[in-house]
XYZ file of C-alpha atoms in Angstrom:
539
model
C 170.326 5.520 41.057
C 169.009 3.315 38.425
C 165.589 2.536 36.837
C 164.623 -0.865 36.064
C 162.510 -0.529 32.886
C 159.280 -2.212 31.333
C 161.786 -3.774 28.778
C 163.774 -5.624 31.482
C 166.544 -3.214 31.116
C 168.483 -1.061 33.380
C 168.787 2.674 32.949
C 171.848 4.384 34.474
C 171.254 7.853 35.783
C 173.397 10.964 36.850
C 176.489 9.876 35.038
C 179.473 12.140 34.321
C 180.338 12.534 30.828
C 184.139 11.907 31.363
C 182.969 8.540 32.927
C 181.141 7.284 29.751
C 184.050 5.611 27.882
C 185.175 3.708 31.065
C 181.414 2.667 31.616
C 181.265 1.523 27.900
C 184.355 -0.631 28.394
C 183.007 -2.192 31.779
C 179.541 -2.997 30.086
C 181.326 -4.634 27.151
C 183.489 -6.533 29.245
C 180.398 -7.914 31.236
C 178.664 -8.929 28.049
C 176.331 -5.952 27.901
C 175.782 -3.260 25.213
C 173.915 -0.080 24.847
C 173.768 -0.304 21.086
C 170.342 0.279 19.408
C 168.551 0.933 22.752
C 167.154 4.017 21.262
C 166.023 5.726 17.969
C 164.791 3.757 14.976
C 166.339 0.433 15.817
C 165.373 -2.955 17.047
C 165.192 -2.757 20.630
C 166.040 -5.552 22.937
C 164.022 -8.637 22.839
C 161.760 -9.432 25.727
C 160.874 -12.904 26.882
C 159.676 -14.650 30.025
C 161.710 -13.703 33.215
C 161.795 -17.117 34.125
C 162.721 -18.699 30.663
C 164.236 -22.118 30.916
C 163.577 -22.568 34.750
C 159.835 -21.979 35.056
C 157.564 -24.816 35.585
C 155.131 -23.719 32.917
C 158.095 -22.906 30.450
C 157.438 -25.200 27.386
C 160.051 -23.777 24.845
C 163.411 -22.283 26.437
C 163.937 -19.268 24.208
C 167.222 -17.751 25.071
C 169.168 -19.232 22.334
C 166.516 -18.101 19.909
C 166.838 -14.684 21.238
C 170.488 -14.666 20.685
C 170.227 -15.610 17.034
C 167.666 -12.942 16.533
C 169.762 -10.384 18.142
C 172.857 -11.391 16.161
C 171.113 -10.545 12.986
C 170.729 -6.860 13.853
C 172.884 -5.832 16.847
C 176.124 -3.811 16.062
C 175.383 -4.461 12.400
C 176.025 -1.161 10.398
C 173.192 -1.811 7.911
C 170.659 -1.921 10.696
C 171.811 0.871 12.839
C 169.259 3.639 12.874
C 168.011 2.487 9.555
C 164.532 1.596 10.315
C 161.481 3.823 9.547
C 160.648 3.521 13.494
C 161.548 1.613 16.521
C 160.835 -1.948 16.417
C 159.905 -4.141 19.502
C 160.163 -8.029 19.472
C 159.068 -10.310 22.080
C 159.232 -14.193 22.315
C 157.403 -16.271 24.795
C 157.693 -19.976 25.189
C 155.616 -20.246 28.571
C 151.870 -20.558 29.260
C 152.067 -17.476 31.507
C 152.344 -14.185 29.926
C 155.367 -12.693 32.090
C 156.541 -10.203 29.349
C 153.792 -8.043 27.978
C 153.944 -10.260 24.851
C 151.051 -8.752 22.928
C 152.430 -5.143 23.132
C 155.289 -5.917 20.820
C 155.571 -5.000 16.949
C 156.365 -8.661 16.489
C 155.394 -11.362 19.035
C 156.039 -14.948 18.867
C 153.704 -16.613 21.178
C 153.865 -20.199 22.571
C 151.590 -22.423 20.303
C 151.090 -26.009 19.239
C 150.151 -27.509 15.639
C 149.927 -31.124 14.741
C 151.587 -32.228 18.065
C 154.597 -29.840 17.548
C 155.113 -26.899 19.821
C 156.248 -23.775 18.209
C 155.023 -20.185 17.967
C 152.111 -18.337 16.535
C 152.780 -14.857 15.024
C 151.252 -11.736 16.282
C 152.279 -8.361 14.639
C 151.633 -4.592 14.948
C 151.491 -4.157 18.716
C 152.160 -0.572 20.085
C 150.736 1.878 22.692
C 147.011 1.810 22.112
C 147.077 -1.490 20.218
C 147.828 -5.072 21.227
C 149.469 -7.168 18.425
C 147.120 -8.788 16.036
C 147.145 -12.648 15.023
C 148.998 -12.950 11.706
C 147.913 -16.796 11.127
C 151.486 -18.184 10.932
C 152.995 -20.835 12.958
C 156.737 -21.060 13.243
C 158.932 -23.873 14.538
C 162.108 -22.883 16.690
C 164.083 -23.268 13.218
C 162.035 -20.907 11.374
C 161.820 -17.932 13.366
C 165.104 -16.450 12.113
C 164.049 -16.764 8.522
C 160.792 -15.071 9.491
C 162.233 -12.238 11.444
C 164.899 -11.311 8.886
C 162.367 -11.167 5.865
C 159.933 -9.032 8.108
C 162.733 -6.744 8.835
C 163.659 -6.485 5.274
C 160.245 -5.646 4.074
C 159.585 -3.172 6.876
C 163.047 -1.434 6.287
C 162.281 -1.209 2.509
C 158.481 -0.322 2.472
C 157.746 1.028 6.016
C 156.409 4.633 6.188
C 158.866 7.338 6.772
C 156.961 10.571 6.340
C 155.199 10.895 9.641
C 157.099 9.725 12.669
C 154.111 9.368 14.808
C 152.716 6.873 12.234
C 155.814 4.963 11.027
C 155.253 2.058 13.220
C 154.562 -1.342 11.835
C 150.925 -1.103 12.897
C 150.012 1.620 10.421
C 152.040 -0.194 7.660
C 149.712 -3.293 8.442
C 146.760 -0.950 8.497
C 147.459 0.299 4.990
C 148.374 -2.902 3.249
C 146.708 -5.597 5.370
C 148.004 -8.397 7.321
C 147.550 -10.914 4.458
C 149.550 -8.812 2.118
C 152.454 -8.444 4.559
C 152.620 -12.170 5.228
C 152.470 -12.809 1.429
C 155.448 -10.411 0.885
C 157.431 -11.978 3.798
C 157.057 -15.299 2.069
C 158.333 -14.054 -1.174
C 161.311 -12.524 0.474
C 162.138 -15.596 2.300
C 161.224 -17.823 -0.427
C 159.739 -20.007 2.286
C 156.128 -21.120 2.530
C 155.280 -20.701 6.292
C 152.464 -22.821 7.782
C 149.161 -21.386 8.837
C 148.518 -20.731 12.549
C 148.397 -23.308 15.391
C 146.620 -22.987 18.814
C 147.904 -20.563 21.093
C 148.641 -21.643 24.524
C 149.483 -18.346 26.352
C 146.188 -18.199 28.408
C 147.197 -18.351 32.123
C 147.415 -15.368 34.659
C 150.421 -15.585 36.810
C 149.984 -14.637 40.454
C 153.848 -14.994 41.410
C 154.063 -11.466 42.981
C 150.942 -11.934 45.116
C 152.524 -14.939 46.788
C 156.112 -13.810 46.655
C 157.592 -16.855 45.003
C 157.051 -19.521 42.267
C 158.291 -22.910 42.053
C 160.695 -23.919 39.260
C 161.353 -27.032 37.144
C 164.157 -28.194 39.541
C 162.015 -27.786 42.636
C 163.740 -24.603 43.772
C 161.936 -21.185 44.051
C 162.139 -17.798 42.271
C 161.678 -15.279 45.130
C 159.924 -12.066 44.009
C 161.512 -8.653 44.856
C 159.349 -5.531 44.712
C 161.060 -2.363 43.518
C 158.182 0.287 43.495
C 157.886 2.006 40.092
C 161.431 0.550 39.131
C 163.419 2.897 41.398
C 166.436 1.202 42.520
C 170.159 1.973 43.167
C 173.491 0.303 42.106
C 174.457 -0.409 45.736
C 171.240 -2.145 46.433
C 171.421 -4.287 43.211
C 175.080 -5.335 44.272
C 173.636 -6.350 47.624
C 170.890 -8.525 45.624
C 173.458 -10.108 43.559
C 175.531 -11.144 46.581
C 172.393 -12.836 47.819
C 172.345 -14.681 44.697
C 175.865 -15.833 45.125
C 174.876 -16.951 48.620
C 171.571 -18.586 48.098
C 170.491 -18.810 44.376
C 171.519 -20.594 41.357
C 169.935 -18.669 38.627
C 170.948 -15.163 39.279
C 168.451 -12.069 39.027
C 165.709 -12.338 36.651
C 164.322 -8.787 35.574
C 160.678 -8.420 34.788
C 158.580 -6.020 32.686
C 156.907 -4.809 35.684
C 160.133 -3.031 36.731
C 160.905 -5.697 39.566
C 163.081 -8.968 39.376
C 163.252 -12.624 40.908
C 166.112 -13.869 42.854
C 165.915 -17.243 41.175
C 166.995 -20.942 42.344
C 166.383 -20.656 45.959
C 166.001 -23.765 47.872
C 162.631 -24.141 49.749
C 164.473 -24.579 53.180
C 166.497 -21.202 52.536
C 163.574 -18.961 51.590
C 162.878 -17.782 55.196
C 166.569 -16.900 55.860
C 166.889 -15.063 52.553
C 163.841 -13.063 53.445
C 165.296 -12.299 56.816
C 168.330 -10.417 55.176
C 168.619 -6.644 55.788
C 167.606 -5.761 52.224
C 164.090 -7.151 52.577
C 163.659 -4.523 55.501
C 164.057 -1.884 52.766
C 161.962 -3.632 49.978
C 159.357 -6.186 50.115
C 158.999 -9.583 48.684
C 155.152 -9.321 48.423
C 152.913 -6.346 49.387
C 149.504 -5.314 48.981
C 147.961 -6.034 45.549
C 148.508 -2.316 44.618
C 152.253 -2.596 45.062
C 152.728 -6.234 43.659
C 152.072 -5.225 39.997
C 152.622 -1.442 39.599
C 154.480 -0.067 36.755
C 155.576 3.562 36.205
C 157.819 5.081 33.493
C 160.314 7.874 34.069
C 158.045 10.980 34.275
C 159.207 14.586 34.167
C 162.361 14.186 36.512
C 163.957 11.988 33.901
C 162.188 12.280 30.496
C 161.570 15.397 28.446
C 158.307 13.967 27.313
C 157.004 13.642 30.721
C 153.862 15.625 31.536
C 153.545 14.557 35.305
C 156.234 13.339 37.861
C 154.502 9.795 37.418
C 156.716 7.632 39.644
C 155.847 9.430 42.826
C 152.270 9.740 41.798
C 151.898 5.866 41.136
C 153.525 5.255 44.610
C 151.218 7.675 46.223
C 148.150 5.987 44.497
C 149.248 2.499 45.640
C 149.849 3.861 49.346
C 146.399 5.568 49.246
C 144.523 2.546 47.970
C 146.364 0.290 50.297
C 145.044 2.360 53.261
C 141.565 3.102 52.074
C 140.648 -0.237 50.417
C 142.880 -2.929 51.921
C 142.849 -6.075 49.972
C 143.757 -9.607 51.504
C 143.705 -11.401 48.074
C 143.624 -10.869 44.265
C 145.579 -9.151 41.908
C 145.415 -5.604 40.368
C 147.900 -4.180 37.824
C 148.223 -0.358 38.156
C 150.204 0.777 35.139
C 151.425 4.491 34.795
C 152.796 6.446 31.634
C 153.894 9.982 32.063
C 152.773 10.996 28.628
C 150.872 9.534 25.712
C 154.005 7.627 24.433
C 152.993 5.004 26.940
C 156.436 3.724 28.150
C 154.674 2.719 31.360
C 152.436 0.385 29.274
C 149.014 2.043 30.655
C 147.069 0.622 27.658
C 147.419 -3.003 29.161
C 147.023 -2.227 32.903
C 143.905 -3.315 34.640
C 143.581 0.388 35.419
C 145.933 2.646 33.390
C 146.947 6.111 33.950
C 148.296 8.484 31.180
C 149.816 11.755 32.244
C 148.154 14.993 31.072
C 147.217 18.488 32.130
C 143.779 18.884 33.776
C 141.890 22.009 35.233
C 141.191 22.394 38.901
C 139.444 25.669 40.148
C 140.290 27.297 36.788
C 143.974 26.523 36.982
C 146.094 23.969 34.983
C 147.386 21.142 37.253
C 149.020 17.787 36.716
C 146.337 15.097 35.822
C 145.676 11.736 34.254
C 143.540 10.079 31.705
C 142.114 6.797 33.299
C 141.776 3.474 31.429
C 140.175 0.261 32.234
C 140.337 -3.258 31.158
C 143.601 -3.965 29.658
C 144.443 -7.763 29.270
C 147.526 -9.798 29.134
C 146.017 -13.276 28.865
C 144.776 -15.219 25.871
C 145.336 -12.782 22.895
C 145.501 -9.575 24.931
C 143.308 -6.553 24.957
C 144.055 -2.815 24.864
C 142.228 -0.913 27.736
C 139.534 1.676 27.166
C 139.501 5.251 28.245
C 137.100 5.864 31.199
C 137.860 9.357 32.218
C 139.579 12.373 30.757
C 141.731 14.975 32.426
C 141.261 14.220 36.048
C 143.551 15.976 38.479
C 145.923 13.782 40.379
C 144.391 15.099 43.748
C 140.936 13.794 42.481
C 142.228 10.637 40.936
C 143.016 8.858 44.010
C 139.498 9.043 45.495
C 137.749 8.536 42.063
C 139.767 5.478 41.537
C 139.073 4.237 44.994
C 135.400 4.069 44.089
C 136.147 1.657 41.228
C 138.372 -0.482 43.561
C 135.893 -0.739 46.158
C 133.320 -2.276 43.624
C 136.157 -5.084 42.833
C 136.627 -5.635 46.442
C 132.943 -5.747 47.404
C 131.865 -8.023 44.362
C 135.091 -10.023 43.669
C 135.275 -13.777 44.395
C 137.955 -15.093 46.528
C 141.520 -14.676 44.879
C 139.718 -13.236 41.666
C 142.207 -11.031 39.793
C 141.058 -7.648 38.480
C 141.524 -8.732 34.937
C 139.159 -11.731 35.512
C 136.770 -9.677 37.527
C 136.494 -6.826 34.674
C 135.804 -9.608 32.128
C 132.985 -10.924 34.345
C 131.349 -7.709 35.705
C 132.817 -4.458 34.479
C 132.766 -5.638 30.787
C 128.935 -5.914 30.792
C 128.724 -2.114 31.331
C 129.623 0.611 28.963
C 132.778 2.717 29.843
C 130.430 5.774 30.342
C 128.533 3.800 33.017
C 131.618 2.910 35.032
C 132.977 6.557 34.703
C 129.689 8.045 35.919
C 129.767 5.422 38.787
C 133.096 6.558 39.885
C 132.368 10.214 39.564
C 129.026 9.884 41.364
C 130.188 7.867 44.244
C 133.152 10.252 44.645
C 130.725 13.187 44.866
C 128.739 11.206 47.521
C 131.926 10.535 49.510
C 132.944 14.095 49.220
C 129.636 15.695 50.295
C 128.835 12.988 52.779
C 126.050 11.595 50.910
C 124.993 7.986 52.009
C 123.278 6.943 48.859
C 126.010 5.289 46.654
C 125.544 3.646 43.340
C 126.126 -0.144 43.112
C 126.518 -2.353 40.202
C 124.540 -5.676 39.457
C 126.793 -8.601 38.528
C 124.401 -9.433 35.752
C 122.794 -6.172 34.419
C 120.001 -6.408 31.893
C 120.884 -3.243 30.065
C 122.968 -4.824 27.504
C 125.459 -1.819 27.594
C 122.846 0.638 26.070
C 123.753 3.843 27.818
C 120.175 5.121 27.729
C 119.134 1.892 29.581
C 121.892 2.020 31.902
C 121.175 5.671 32.995
C 117.597 4.694 33.723
C 118.513 1.531 35.558
C 120.876 3.747 37.733
C 118.377 6.523 38.244
C 115.749 4.002 39.374
C 118.241 2.271 41.717
C 119.286 5.723 43.261
C 115.773 7.022 43.631
C 114.831 4.052 45.590
C 117.692 4.225 47.726
C 117.186 8.142 48.463
C 113.470 7.916 48.963
C 112.919 4.235 49.997
C 110.138 3.950 47.191
C 110.072 3.080 43.653
C 109.749 6.153 41.197
C 107.097 4.268 39.113
C 104.745 1.481 39.722
C 105.228 -0.263 36.500
C 108.336 -0.188 34.025
C 108.622 -1.982 30.856
C 111.881 -1.834 28.592
C 113.556 0.791 30.878
C 110.729 3.322 30.572
C 107.585 3.802 32.883
C 104.492 2.171 31.583
C 102.260 5.168 32.709
C 102.712 8.753 32.678
C 103.276 9.664 36.192
C 105.804 12.265 37.648
C 107.938 11.121 40.759
C 108.566 13.529 43.580
C 111.694 15.318 44.274
C 114.060 13.043 45.904
C 114.838 15.767 48.708
C 111.234 16.228 49.523
C 111.053 12.684 50.733
C 114.627 12.676 52.135
C 115.701 15.849 53.336
C 119.315 14.852 53.653
C 119.710 14.435 49.915
C 121.080 17.567 48.317
C 118.524 19.612 46.399
C 121.028 20.487 43.745
C 120.899 16.774 42.649
C 117.159 16.455 42.426
C 116.938 17.375 38.782
C 119.837 15.125 37.609
C 118.090 12.028 39.358
C 114.788 13.015 37.894
C 116.244 13.409 34.491
C 117.720 9.983 34.635
C 114.356 8.478 34.946
C 112.087 10.955 33.198
C 109.118 9.365 31.571
C 109.522 11.463 28.466
C 112.516 9.892 26.368
C 113.295 13.222 24.645
C 113.568 14.901 28.147
C 115.655 12.121 29.593
C 119.483 11.689 29.567
C 120.475 9.467 26.597
C 124.182 9.334 27.136
C 126.523 9.484 30.284
C 128.665 12.279 28.571
C 125.845 14.948 29.128
C 124.959 13.366 32.500
C 128.445 13.500 33.785
C 128.817 17.097 32.453
C 125.798 18.106 34.726
C 127.208 16.006 37.640
C 130.367 17.952 37.409
C 128.588 21.308 37.524
C 126.933 20.396 40.665
C 130.405 19.183 41.944
C 132.362 22.337 40.993
């Protein structure tokens, strides 16, 4: 059993202590190391999986990565000496295939005055994307900048509270400009101001199962759901590389890999190999881009099993809301530490405990709207402490909106920017819970979203607009003859919905009427109170 991780690494499981020295020796002979992969160290540097070979790779970064690694790896003065762990990423491609904005220090493809190099972004972590530092580096300046940044962080970074010792909090305290000023002093080098960031393209490689490379060959995608894999299967895949591919296995930050360098005429033969009966080259959009960290089975911090939960969700959505095209990133973290990078998922899941029928059960906090293109964006929390049993049908309601309103081949990330972002998180959360209740109680009056709402993310306006829509759906008539600025122009009292439509549950009457109540002081103003009342009805 092995895990493929979100830092393009391999975790070996169920090893015997007496075998560890031999394993270390074999790893070293293969050019691999376990040094500094944990605790307060510089972790491995992430980059484009298809660095040097992808068609959109402008600057190959492998040699740069080696130079940066050589500054710190197996150097006594850097082993366990930092205030906290430190993640570095470098991306020389137009597509973000490595979660570049989730790093403490990110070097991102850029151009200035006709020269390609890297813009610097600093302070990324779980819950925060790295921020623009207004520094442009050529390939020759990255070592200088990195070493000075390391010196500053090691000497002055916070050490009093482990939860707040990351670079993000240091920048928050002293400011980005002051940090860059000190780096310049330490390096005795006047780095240029920032250039134009070039990382702005979504990559759909997993959806189509392959991507063309610079030499005309292909990288063929290989899905390992939630990163669960085995040594024997990896050996078989490496044998396929020997047989078909010229660039070996390329791990991804989505816990999968590419078999790279496959000639076009050999792709079908490769995909007919026995291993692809067990694993897939491309699947439903719910499996193509799924991520899940270790969870309770392999991590002491895990709150929920996580990997099986992620796979169950993907299977459920594949059955209930099948998608022929598009892309949706479902990222799962088993606890708030966020090793499953839930904060940048299209839909993110963070393991927690929830209450169901008065008992404590496994649950998730649900997030929406993480971005990996342009300058990245952290997801916002939609719903809190949802039981795993309820999470599947609740999320189904969100994905159904995507399916019904999306354009052909439109990714969830692009759809969220075009539609969901025009609503408050409270509005989206209410839609999910209300429509779930309709499904549960066989109510045929679901809420729909407009692609161009006029409510401007004002919660009281959104509530009135939703209430007006539902009342008309339920009764077949408008609640008011005249409406201005999301309030009735004349004082009239609508009839109870269930009196007009007997199939509508009476217990929801007061909720619908309070959404559209003519007196502002008696109407819902925020979704939290509306959802509270809805949950009381739902039980």
